[in-house]
């Protein structure tokens, strides 16, 4: 008999399911030195979700054209939207877990759900109040900047559901440091045209993902070990600020170190970065005087790096020569 568990790929699902949930559970967080973030109201809890299912029972829909076991992807979309109304949590990870469990409870022949989400950020806006400006709770600003992301696999297990391949993430972070980054000392041979840079305006795109030692910590913020994406973002921007760095490679090592130091509950951090260093048009006289730059031309360099707790070394001090004294 044909089987799917012999390494066969079999899945189907719905992508770009836009879920604008209002008044989700507020999230509270303990502050860390790099971040003022202590929580969010989650009045707007919006996500773009990709939802894919698989299971042995679906094989004949591919091989025989038998649709008897197919949940239409249109119904999947409706399921996600309607179930989102009853979700009682306040994190992207918990939402995905909830939807996958609900789906497998409802459809007993689905063995595995793989799903991912990008949060659609809406930022709070201050309005004048009696004691100064305060964030209002009615009008929000849609942001096209960095945002939370998560992905996971839920598989029907002997007792309940096994949570696997669970990653939390921060996507599309774009940071520019105007002075204090260098790049020199690389191999110089007949293929080299890039000049040494002792102070370049370093513009980088970063995707950061992290995995918990216990994946349950990601979906139960009430246990106090959930890592807010805003604090990861603030660590990245602070480490960039603090250190004069010789390359993006070393910068992400320093960011990873700080993330693993701050959050002992994390087992692994992964980076994907892209180098968008501005092209110099009018060279500044020195690091802090005026210059003119423009967008770099493709192709763009990239870096990928993963770090586990085994990589953790003593907390690095800001390097000599840092320009970031405040
Ligand atoms: O931080 C950098 N790392 C590189 O590997 C590299 N290569 C390059 O051309 N510019 C840069 N910058």
mmCIF file with all atom_site columns, C-alpha atoms in Angstrom, residues 32 34-35 37 40 47 92-93 96 116-121 123 143-151 166-175 204-212 226-240 252 255-256 259 263 266 268-274 303 305:
data_model
loop_
_atom_site.group_PDB
_atom_site.id
_atom_site.type_symbol
_atom_site.label_atom_id
_atom_site.label_alt_id
_atom_site.label_comp_id
_atom_site.label_asym_id
_atom_site.label_entity_id
_atom_site.label_seq_id
_atom_site.pdbx_PDB_ins_code
_atom_site.Cartn_x
_atom_site.Cartn_y
_atom_site.Cartn_z
_atom_site.occupancy
_atom_site.B_iso_or_equiv
_atom_site.pdbx_formal_charge
_atom_site.auth_seq_id
_atom_site.auth_comp_id
_atom_site.auth_asym_id
_atom_site.auth_atom_id
_atom_site.pdbx_PDB_model_num
ATOM 1  C CA . UNK A 1 32  ? 15.838 43.910 30.378 1.00 0.00 ? 32  UNK A CA 1
ATOM 2  C CA . UNK A 1 34  ? 18.588 46.903 26.591 1.00 0.00 ? 34  UNK A CA 1
ATOM 3  C CA . UNK A 1 35  ? 14.856 47.480 26.295 1.00 0.00 ? 35  UNK A CA 1
ATOM 4  C CA . UNK A 1 37  ? 9.524  47.115 26.538 1.00 0.00 ? 37  UNK A CA 1
ATOM 5  C CA . UNK A 1 40  ? 1.735  45.527 24.810 1.00 0.00 ? 40  UNK A CA 1
ATOM 6  C CA . UNK A 1 47  ? -1.322 38.208 11.444 1.00 0.00 ? 47  UNK A CA 1
ATOM 7  C CA . UNK A 1 92  ? 1.972  34.782 17.815 1.00 0.00 ? 92  UNK A CA 1
ATOM 8  C CA . UNK A 1 93  ? 3.373  31.426 18.944 1.00 0.00 ? 93  UNK A CA 1
ATOM 9  C CA . UNK A 1 96  ? -0.394 29.160 15.921 1.00 0.00 ? 96  UNK A CA 1
ATOM 10 C CA . UNK A 1 116 ? 3.724  30.031 10.205 1.00 0.00 ? 116 UNK A CA 1
ATOM 11 C CA . UNK A 1 117 ? 2.742  33.626 10.731 1.00 0.00 ? 117 UNK A CA 1
ATOM 12 C CA . UNK A 1 118 ? 4.034  37.106 10.230 1.00 0.00 ? 118 UNK A CA 1
ATOM 13 C CA . UNK A 1 119 ? 2.572  39.621 12.614 1.00 0.00 ? 119 UNK A CA 1
ATOM 14 C CA . UNK A 1 120 ? 1.207  42.764 10.982 1.00 0.00 ? 120 UNK A CA 1
ATOM 15 C CA . UNK A 1 121 ? 2.339  45.541 13.299 1.00 0.00 ? 121 UNK A CA 1
ATOM 16 C CA . UNK A 1 123 ? 1.902  50.873 16.526 1.00 0.00 ? 123 UNK A CA 1
ATOM 17 C CA . UNK A 1 143 ? 3.859  49.774 10.296 1.00 0.00 ? 143 UNK A CA 1
ATOM 18 C CA . UNK A 1 144 ? 5.729  48.242 7.382  1.00 0.00 ? 144 UNK A CA 1
ATOM 19 C CA . UNK A 1 145 ? 8.842  47.802 9.486  1.00 0.00 ? 145 UNK A CA 1
ATOM 20 C CA . UNK A 1 146 ? 10.156 44.816 11.405 1.00 0.00 ? 146 UNK A CA 1
ATOM 21 C CA . UNK A 1 147 ? 7.647  42.416 12.872 1.00 0.00 ? 147 UNK A CA 1
ATOM 22 C CA . UNK A 1 148 ? 7.245  39.231 14.867 1.00 0.00 ? 148 UNK A CA 1
ATOM 23 C CA . UNK A 1 149 ? 7.165  35.881 13.110 1.00 0.00 ? 149 UNK A CA 1
ATOM 24 C CA . UNK A 1 150 ? 6.763  32.278 14.182 1.00 0.00 ? 150 UNK A CA 1
ATOM 25 C CA . UNK A 1 151 ? 6.594  28.822 12.695 1.00 0.00 ? 151 UNK A CA 1
ATOM 26 C CA . UNK A 1 166 ? 9.135  25.651 16.718 1.00 0.00 ? 166 UNK A CA 1
ATOM 27 C CA . UNK A 1 167 ? 10.884 28.906 15.879 1.00 0.00 ? 167 UNK A CA 1
ATOM 28 C CA . UNK A 1 168 ? 10.060 32.403 16.994 1.00 0.00 ? 168 UNK A CA 1
ATOM 29 C CA . UNK A 1 169 ? 11.401 35.289 15.001 1.00 0.00 ? 169 UNK A CA 1
ATOM 30 C CA . UNK A 1 170 ? 11.909 38.914 14.188 1.00 0.00 ? 170 UNK A CA 1
ATOM 31 C CA . UNK A 1 171 ? 11.746 39.609 10.455 1.00 0.00 ? 171 UNK A CA 1
ATOM 32 C CA . UNK A 1 172 ? 12.735 42.520 8.269  1.00 0.00 ? 172 UNK A CA 1
ATOM 33 C CA . UNK A 1 173 ? 14.654 44.530 10.840 1.00 0.00 ? 173 UNK A CA 1
ATOM 34 C CA . UNK A 1 174 ? 16.547 47.290 8.978  1.00 0.00 ? 174 UNK A CA 1
ATOM 35 C CA . UNK A 1 175 ? 19.206 49.211 10.898 1.00 0.00 ? 175 UNK A CA 1
ATOM 36 C CA . UNK A 1 204 ? 21.826 45.983 7.352  1.00 0.00 ? 204 UNK A CA 1
ATOM 37 C CA . UNK A 1 205 ? 18.712 43.891 7.001  1.00 0.00 ? 205 UNK A CA 1
ATOM 38 C CA . UNK A 1 206 ? 18.324 41.245 9.706  1.00 0.00 ? 206 UNK A CA 1
ATOM 39 C CA . UNK A 1 207 ? 16.102 38.264 10.250 1.00 0.00 ? 207 UNK A CA 1
ATOM 40 C CA . UNK A 1 208 ? 16.586 36.718 13.691 1.00 0.00 ? 208 UNK A CA 1
ATOM 41 C CA . UNK A 1 209 ? 15.024 33.441 14.800 1.00 0.00 ? 209 UNK A CA 1
ATOM 42 C CA . UNK A 1 210 ? 15.214 31.702 18.152 1.00 0.00 ? 210 UNK A CA 1
ATOM 43 C CA . UNK A 1 211 ? 14.328 28.327 19.560 1.00 0.00 ? 211 UNK A CA 1
ATOM 44 C CA . UNK A 1 212 ? 13.492 27.600 23.193 1.00 0.00 ? 212 UNK A CA 1
ATOM 45 C CA . UNK A 1 226 ? 8.289  33.993 26.709 1.00 0.00 ? 226 UNK A CA 1
ATOM 46 C CA . UNK A 1 227 ? 10.790 36.223 24.907 1.00 0.00 ? 227 UNK A CA 1
ATOM 47 C CA . UNK A 1 228 ? 9.171  39.359 23.450 1.00 0.00 ? 228 UNK A CA 1
ATOM 48 C CA . UNK A 1 229 ? 10.226 40.144 19.927 1.00 0.00 ? 229 UNK A CA 1
ATOM 49 C CA . UNK A 1 230 ? 10.553 43.822 20.894 1.00 0.00 ? 230 UNK A CA 1
ATOM 50 C CA . UNK A 1 231 ? 13.305 42.939 23.381 1.00 0.00 ? 231 UNK A CA 1
ATOM 51 C CA . UNK A 1 232 ? 15.199 40.958 20.728 1.00 0.00 ? 232 UNK A CA 1
ATOM 52 C CA . UNK A 1 233 ? 14.921 43.980 18.432 1.00 0.00 ? 233 UNK A CA 1
ATOM 53 C CA . UNK A 1 234 ? 16.166 46.286 21.183 1.00 0.00 ? 234 UNK A CA 1
ATOM 54 C CA . UNK A 1 235 ? 19.106 43.986 21.970 1.00 0.00 ? 235 UNK A CA 1
ATOM 55 C CA . UNK A 1 236 ? 20.073 44.007 18.278 1.00 0.00 ? 236 UNK A CA 1
ATOM 56 C CA . UNK A 1 237 ? 19.917 47.771 18.040 1.00 0.00 ? 237 UNK A CA 1
ATOM 57 C CA . UNK A 1 238 ? 21.759 48.315 21.341 1.00 0.00 ? 238 UNK A CA 1
ATOM 58 C CA . UNK A 1 239 ? 24.587 45.948 20.514 1.00 0.00 ? 239 UNK A CA 1
ATOM 59 C CA . UNK A 1 240 ? 24.941 47.650 17.128 1.00 0.00 ? 240 UNK A CA 1
ATOM 60 C CA . UNK A 1 252 ? 25.752 39.150 14.612 1.00 0.00 ? 252 UNK A CA 1
ATOM 61 C CA . UNK A 1 255 ? 24.079 40.196 19.113 1.00 0.00 ? 255 UNK A CA 1
ATOM 62 C CA . UNK A 1 256 ? 23.697 36.436 19.491 1.00 0.00 ? 256 UNK A CA 1
ATOM 63 C CA . UNK A 1 259 ? 20.489 37.318 23.338 1.00 0.00 ? 259 UNK A CA 1
ATOM 64 C CA . UNK A 1 263 ? 17.468 34.674 27.851 1.00 0.00 ? 263 UNK A CA 1
ATOM 65 C CA . UNK A 1 266 ? 16.691 29.916 24.618 1.00 0.00 ? 266 UNK A CA 1
ATOM 66 C CA . UNK A 1 268 ? 19.538 28.527 19.760 1.00 0.00 ? 268 UNK A CA 1
ATOM 67 C CA . UNK A 1 269 ? 19.565 31.795 17.835 1.00 0.00 ? 269 UNK A CA 1
ATOM 68 C CA . UNK A 1 270 ? 19.852 32.046 14.050 1.00 0.00 ? 270 UNK A CA 1
ATOM 69 C CA . UNK A 1 271 ? 20.640 35.017 11.882 1.00 0.00 ? 271 UNK A CA 1
ATOM 70 C CA . UNK A 1 272 ? 20.193 35.835 8.245  1.00 0.00 ? 272 UNK A CA 1
ATOM 71 C CA . UNK A 1 273 ? 21.522 39.225 7.307  1.00 0.00 ? 273 UNK A CA 1
ATOM 72 C CA . UNK A 1 274 ? 21.950 41.236 4.159  1.00 0.00 ? 274 UNK A CA 1
ATOM 73 C CA . UNK A 1 303 ? 25.416 36.115 6.122  1.00 0.00 ? 303 UNK A CA 1
ATOM 74 C CA . UNK A 1 305 ? 24.836 32.090 11.398 1.00 0.00 ? 305 UNK A CA 1
#
